[in-house]
PDB file of C-alpha atoms in Angstrom:
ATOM      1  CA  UNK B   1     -17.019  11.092 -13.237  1.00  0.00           C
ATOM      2  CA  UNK B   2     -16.602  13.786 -10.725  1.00  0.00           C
ATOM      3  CA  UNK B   3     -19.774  13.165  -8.739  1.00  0.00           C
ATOM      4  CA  UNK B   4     -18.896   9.577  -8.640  1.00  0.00           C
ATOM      5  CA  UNK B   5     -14.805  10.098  -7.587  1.00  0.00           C
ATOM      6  CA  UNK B   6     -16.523  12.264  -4.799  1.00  0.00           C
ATOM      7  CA  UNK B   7     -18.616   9.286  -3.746  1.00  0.00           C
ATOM      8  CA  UNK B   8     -15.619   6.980  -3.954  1.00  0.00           C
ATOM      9  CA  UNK B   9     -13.603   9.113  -1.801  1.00  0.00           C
ATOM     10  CA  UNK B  10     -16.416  10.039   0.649  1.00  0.00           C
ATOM     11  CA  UNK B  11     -17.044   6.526   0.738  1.00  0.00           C
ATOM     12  CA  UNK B  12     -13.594   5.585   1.466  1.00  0.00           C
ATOM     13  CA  UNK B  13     -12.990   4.510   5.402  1.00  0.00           C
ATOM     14  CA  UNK B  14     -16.177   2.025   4.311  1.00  0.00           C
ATOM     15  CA  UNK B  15     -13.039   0.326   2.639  1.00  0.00           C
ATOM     16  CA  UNK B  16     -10.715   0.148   5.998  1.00  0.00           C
ATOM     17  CA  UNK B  17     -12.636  -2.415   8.428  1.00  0.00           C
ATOM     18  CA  UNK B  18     -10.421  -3.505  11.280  1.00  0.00           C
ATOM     19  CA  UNK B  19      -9.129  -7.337  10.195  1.00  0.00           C
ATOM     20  CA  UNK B  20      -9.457  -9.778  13.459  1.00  0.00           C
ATOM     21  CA  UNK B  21      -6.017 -10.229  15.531  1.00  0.00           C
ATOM     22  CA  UNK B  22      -5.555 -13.917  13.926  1.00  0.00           C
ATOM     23  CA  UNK B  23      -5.730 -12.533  10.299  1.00  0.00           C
ATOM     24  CA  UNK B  24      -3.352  -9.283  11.388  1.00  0.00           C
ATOM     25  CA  UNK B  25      -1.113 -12.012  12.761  1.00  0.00           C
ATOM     26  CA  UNK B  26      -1.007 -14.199   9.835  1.00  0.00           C
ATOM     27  CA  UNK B  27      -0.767 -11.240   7.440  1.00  0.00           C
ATOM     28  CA  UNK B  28       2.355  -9.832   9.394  1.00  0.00           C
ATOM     29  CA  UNK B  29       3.743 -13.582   9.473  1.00  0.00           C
ATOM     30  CA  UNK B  30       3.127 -13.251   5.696  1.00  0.00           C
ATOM     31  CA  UNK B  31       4.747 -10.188   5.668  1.00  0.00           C
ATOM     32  CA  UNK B  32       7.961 -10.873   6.886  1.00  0.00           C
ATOM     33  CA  UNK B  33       8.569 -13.251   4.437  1.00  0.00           C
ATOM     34  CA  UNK B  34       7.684 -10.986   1.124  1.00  0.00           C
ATOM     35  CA  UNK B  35       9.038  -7.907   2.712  1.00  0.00           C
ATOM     36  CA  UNK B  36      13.114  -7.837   3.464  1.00  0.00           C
ATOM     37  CA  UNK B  37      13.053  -4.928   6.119  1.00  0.00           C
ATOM     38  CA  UNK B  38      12.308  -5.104   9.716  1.00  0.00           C
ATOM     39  CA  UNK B  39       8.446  -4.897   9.516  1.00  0.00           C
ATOM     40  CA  UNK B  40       8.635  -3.522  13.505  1.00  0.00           C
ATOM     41  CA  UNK B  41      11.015  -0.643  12.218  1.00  0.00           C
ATOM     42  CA  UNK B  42       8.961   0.599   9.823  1.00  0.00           C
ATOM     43  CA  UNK B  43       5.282   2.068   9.840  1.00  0.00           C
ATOM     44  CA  UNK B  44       2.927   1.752   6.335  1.00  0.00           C
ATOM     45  CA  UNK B  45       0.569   4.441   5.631  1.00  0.00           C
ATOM     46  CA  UNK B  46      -2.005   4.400   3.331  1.00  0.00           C
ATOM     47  CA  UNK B  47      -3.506   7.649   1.902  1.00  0.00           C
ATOM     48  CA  UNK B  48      -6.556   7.751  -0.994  1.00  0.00           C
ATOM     49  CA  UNK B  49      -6.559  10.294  -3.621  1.00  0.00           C
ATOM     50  CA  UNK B  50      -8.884  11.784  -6.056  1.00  0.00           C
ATOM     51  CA  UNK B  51      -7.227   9.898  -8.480  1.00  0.00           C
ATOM     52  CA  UNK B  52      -5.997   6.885  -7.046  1.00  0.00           C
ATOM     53  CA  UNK B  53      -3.660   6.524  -3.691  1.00  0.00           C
ATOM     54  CA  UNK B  54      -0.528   6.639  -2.359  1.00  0.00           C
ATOM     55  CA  UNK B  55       1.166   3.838  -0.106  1.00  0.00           C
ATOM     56  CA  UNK B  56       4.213   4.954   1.914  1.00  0.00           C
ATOM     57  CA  UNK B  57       6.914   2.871   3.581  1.00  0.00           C
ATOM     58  CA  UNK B  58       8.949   4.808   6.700  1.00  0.00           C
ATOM     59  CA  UNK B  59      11.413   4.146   9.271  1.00  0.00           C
ATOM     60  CA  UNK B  60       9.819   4.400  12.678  1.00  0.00           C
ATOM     61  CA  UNK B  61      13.274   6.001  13.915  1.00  0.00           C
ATOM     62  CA  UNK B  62      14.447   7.334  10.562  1.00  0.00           C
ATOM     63  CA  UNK B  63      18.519   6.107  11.765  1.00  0.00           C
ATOM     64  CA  UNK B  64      18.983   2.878  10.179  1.00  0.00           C
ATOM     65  CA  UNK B  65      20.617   3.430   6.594  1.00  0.00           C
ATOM     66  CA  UNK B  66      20.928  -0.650   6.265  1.00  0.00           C
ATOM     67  CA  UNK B  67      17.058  -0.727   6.642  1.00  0.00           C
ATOM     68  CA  UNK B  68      16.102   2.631   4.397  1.00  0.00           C
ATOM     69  CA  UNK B  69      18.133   0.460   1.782  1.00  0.00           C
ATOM     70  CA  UNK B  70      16.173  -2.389   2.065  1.00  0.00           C
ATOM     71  CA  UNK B  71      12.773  -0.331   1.788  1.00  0.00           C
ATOM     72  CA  UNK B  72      13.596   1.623  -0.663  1.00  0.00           C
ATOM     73  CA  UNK B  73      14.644  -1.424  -3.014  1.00  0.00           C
ATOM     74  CA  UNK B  74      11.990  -3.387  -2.183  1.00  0.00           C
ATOM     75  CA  UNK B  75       9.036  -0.817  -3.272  1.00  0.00           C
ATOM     76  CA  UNK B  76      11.113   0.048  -6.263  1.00  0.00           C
ATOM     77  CA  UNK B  77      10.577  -3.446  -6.788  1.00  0.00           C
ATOM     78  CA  UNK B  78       6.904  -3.352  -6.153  1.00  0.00           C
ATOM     79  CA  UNK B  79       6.419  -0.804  -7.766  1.00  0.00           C
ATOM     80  CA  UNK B  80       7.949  -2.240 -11.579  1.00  0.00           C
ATOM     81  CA  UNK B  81       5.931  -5.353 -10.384  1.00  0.00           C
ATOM     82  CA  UNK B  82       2.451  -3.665  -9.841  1.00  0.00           C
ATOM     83  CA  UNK B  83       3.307  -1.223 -13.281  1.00  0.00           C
ATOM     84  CA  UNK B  84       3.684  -4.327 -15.163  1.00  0.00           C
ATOM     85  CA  UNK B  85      -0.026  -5.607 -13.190  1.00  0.00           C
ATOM     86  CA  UNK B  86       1.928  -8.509 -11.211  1.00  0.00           C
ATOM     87  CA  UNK B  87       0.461  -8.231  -7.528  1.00  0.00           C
ATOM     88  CA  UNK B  88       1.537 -11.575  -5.993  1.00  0.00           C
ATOM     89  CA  UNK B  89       3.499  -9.655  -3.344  1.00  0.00           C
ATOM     90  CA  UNK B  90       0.356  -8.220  -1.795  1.00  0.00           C
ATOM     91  CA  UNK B  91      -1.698 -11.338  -3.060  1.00  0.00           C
ATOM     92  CA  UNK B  92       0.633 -13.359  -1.111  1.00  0.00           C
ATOM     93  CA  UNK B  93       0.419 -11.512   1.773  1.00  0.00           C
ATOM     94  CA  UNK B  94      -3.147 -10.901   1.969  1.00  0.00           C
ATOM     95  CA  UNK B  95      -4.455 -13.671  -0.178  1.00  0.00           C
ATOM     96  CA  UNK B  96      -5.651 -13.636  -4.179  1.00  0.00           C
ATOM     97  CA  UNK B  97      -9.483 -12.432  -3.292  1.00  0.00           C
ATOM     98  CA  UNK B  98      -7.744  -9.266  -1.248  1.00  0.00           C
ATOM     99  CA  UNK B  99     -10.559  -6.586  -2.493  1.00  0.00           C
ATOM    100  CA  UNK B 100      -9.749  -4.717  -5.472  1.00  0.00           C
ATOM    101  CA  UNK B 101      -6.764  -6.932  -6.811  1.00  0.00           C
ATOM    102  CA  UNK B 102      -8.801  -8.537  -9.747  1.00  0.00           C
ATOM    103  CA  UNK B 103      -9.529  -5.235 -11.429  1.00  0.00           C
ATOM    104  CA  UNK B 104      -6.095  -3.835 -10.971  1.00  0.00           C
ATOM    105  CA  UNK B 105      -4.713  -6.988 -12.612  1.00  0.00           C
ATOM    106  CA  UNK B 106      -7.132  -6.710 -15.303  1.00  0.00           C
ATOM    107  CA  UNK B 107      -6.205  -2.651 -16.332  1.00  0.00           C
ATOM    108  CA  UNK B 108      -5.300  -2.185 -19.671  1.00  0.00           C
ATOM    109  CA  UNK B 109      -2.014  -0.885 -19.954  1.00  0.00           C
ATOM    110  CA  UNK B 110      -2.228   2.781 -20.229  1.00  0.00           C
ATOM    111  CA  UNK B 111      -5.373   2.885 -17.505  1.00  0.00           C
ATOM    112  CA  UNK B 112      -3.431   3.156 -14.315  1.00  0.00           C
ATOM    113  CA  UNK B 113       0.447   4.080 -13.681  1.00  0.00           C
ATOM    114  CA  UNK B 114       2.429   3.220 -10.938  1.00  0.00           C
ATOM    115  CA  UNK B 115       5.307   5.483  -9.480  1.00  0.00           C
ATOM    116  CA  UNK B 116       8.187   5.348  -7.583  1.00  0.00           C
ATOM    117  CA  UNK B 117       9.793   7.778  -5.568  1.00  0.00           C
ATOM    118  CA  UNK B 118      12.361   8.039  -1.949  1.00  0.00           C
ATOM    119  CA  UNK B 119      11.178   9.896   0.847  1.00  0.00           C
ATOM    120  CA  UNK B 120      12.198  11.387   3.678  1.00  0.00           C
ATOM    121  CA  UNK B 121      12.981   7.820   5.715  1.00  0.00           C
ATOM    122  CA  UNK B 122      11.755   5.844   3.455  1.00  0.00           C
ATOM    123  CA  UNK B 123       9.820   5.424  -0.048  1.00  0.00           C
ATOM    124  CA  UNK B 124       6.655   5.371  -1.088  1.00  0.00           C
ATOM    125  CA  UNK B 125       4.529   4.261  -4.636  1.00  0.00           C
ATOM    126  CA  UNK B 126       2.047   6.385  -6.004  1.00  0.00           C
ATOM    127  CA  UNK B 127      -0.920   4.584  -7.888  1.00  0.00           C
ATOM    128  CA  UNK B 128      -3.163   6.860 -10.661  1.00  0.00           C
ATOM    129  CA  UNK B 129      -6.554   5.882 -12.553  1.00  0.00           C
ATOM    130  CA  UNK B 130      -8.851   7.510 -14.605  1.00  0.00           C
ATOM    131  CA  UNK B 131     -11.503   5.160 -14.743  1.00  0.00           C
ATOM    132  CA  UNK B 132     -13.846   5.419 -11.727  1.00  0.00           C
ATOM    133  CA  UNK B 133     -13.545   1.666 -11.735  1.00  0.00           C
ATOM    134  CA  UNK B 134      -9.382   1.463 -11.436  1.00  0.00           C
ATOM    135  CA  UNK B 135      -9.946   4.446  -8.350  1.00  0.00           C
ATOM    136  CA  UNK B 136     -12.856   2.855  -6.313  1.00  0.00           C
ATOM    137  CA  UNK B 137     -10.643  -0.535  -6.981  1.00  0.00           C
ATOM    138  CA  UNK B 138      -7.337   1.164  -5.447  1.00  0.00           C
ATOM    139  CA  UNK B 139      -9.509   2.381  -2.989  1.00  0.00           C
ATOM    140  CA  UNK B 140     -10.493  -0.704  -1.760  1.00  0.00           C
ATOM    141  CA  UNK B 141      -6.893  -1.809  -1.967  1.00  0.00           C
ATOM    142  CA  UNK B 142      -5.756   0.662   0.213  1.00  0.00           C
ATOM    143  CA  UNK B 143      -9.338  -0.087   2.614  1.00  0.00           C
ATOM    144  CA  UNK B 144      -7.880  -3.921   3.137  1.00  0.00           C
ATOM    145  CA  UNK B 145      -4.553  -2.801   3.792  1.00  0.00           C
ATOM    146  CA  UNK B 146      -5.290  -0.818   6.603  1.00  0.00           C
ATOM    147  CA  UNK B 147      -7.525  -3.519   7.614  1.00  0.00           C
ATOM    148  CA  UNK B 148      -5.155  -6.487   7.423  1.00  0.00           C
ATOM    149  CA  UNK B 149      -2.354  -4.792   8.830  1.00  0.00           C
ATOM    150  CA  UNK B 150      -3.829  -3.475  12.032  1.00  0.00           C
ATOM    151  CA  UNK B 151      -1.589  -0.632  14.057  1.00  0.00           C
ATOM    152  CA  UNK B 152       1.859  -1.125  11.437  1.00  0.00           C
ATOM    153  CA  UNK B 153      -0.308   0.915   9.288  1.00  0.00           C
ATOM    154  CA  UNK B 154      -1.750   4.487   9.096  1.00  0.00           C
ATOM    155  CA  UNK B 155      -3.822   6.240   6.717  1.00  0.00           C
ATOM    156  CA  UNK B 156      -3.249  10.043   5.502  1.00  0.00           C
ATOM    157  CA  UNK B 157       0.175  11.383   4.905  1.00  0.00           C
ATOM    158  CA  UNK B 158       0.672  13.586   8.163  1.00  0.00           C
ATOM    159  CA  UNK B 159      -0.259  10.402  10.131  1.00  0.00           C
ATOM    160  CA  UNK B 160       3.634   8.757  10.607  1.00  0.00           C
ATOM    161  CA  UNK B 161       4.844  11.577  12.583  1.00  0.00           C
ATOM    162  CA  UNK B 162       1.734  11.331  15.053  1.00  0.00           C
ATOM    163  CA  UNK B 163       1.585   8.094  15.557  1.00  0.00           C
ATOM    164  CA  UNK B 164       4.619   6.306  15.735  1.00  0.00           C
ATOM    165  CA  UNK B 165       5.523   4.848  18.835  1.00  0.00           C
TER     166      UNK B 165
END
């Protein structure tokens, strides 16, 4: 397993091809309608682990409490959704053949976990696998993410604070 987690994580900006400005467009008009908080506010960022990934939600400004509300409840949301392997938020968003959905859906129950957590100006979801399979697939996940969603989204965790506009 370990020389093939390396590969998937070496491997892993393969996953984050830049989506054209129509998709990016359509995916943020998407967006708006799955998400509740100000989608300009807010920046998304992305990071791959070892074992999985994490996907964080922040305010751009950090000074809207109405907005931190609506982030936080929404990915607390998410995140009981995607623990119980119901994706249609990001499947509606990015469409049901967005890379790496099917084999999330399909974990057994036990093979990947799904947690929640508030962060400084914001919240973010933290997804864990064992199987090489469930990782490369969150990987992937994370890859079209990045893609579809164009400069509202960053990967790495020190990212945010760089650049924000």
């Amino acid at each position: 397993m370990s020389v093939l987690g390396l590969a998937v994580c070496l491997a892993g900006n393969a996953f984050a091809s830049q989506a054209s400005s129509e998709r990016q467009a359509e995916v943020a008009r998407r967006g708006a309608q799955v998400m509740p908080f100000a989608l300009a506010q807010t920046t998304h960022i992305f990071e791959r682990t070892s074992d999985g990934g994490i996907q964080k939600v922040v305010l751009k400004d950090g000074a809207d409490p109405a907005q931190l509300t609506l982030i936080r409840r929404h990915l607390q949301e998410v995140g009981e959704q995607f623990a119980r392997r119901d994706f249609s938020a990001p499947e509606t968003i990015h469409g049901h053949d967005m890379p790496g959905l099917e084999a999330l859906r399909n974990a057994a129950p036990g093979e990947m976990s799904v947690r929640y957590a508030d962060i400084q100006d914001g919240a973010q979801l933290r997804f864990t696998a064992g199987r090489p399979e469930l990782i490369h697939a969150i990987h992937a996940w994370i890859g079209a993410q990045l893609g579809d969603h164009g400069e509202d989204a960053v990967e790495g965790h020190s990212a945010h604070r760089h650049s924000m506009r």
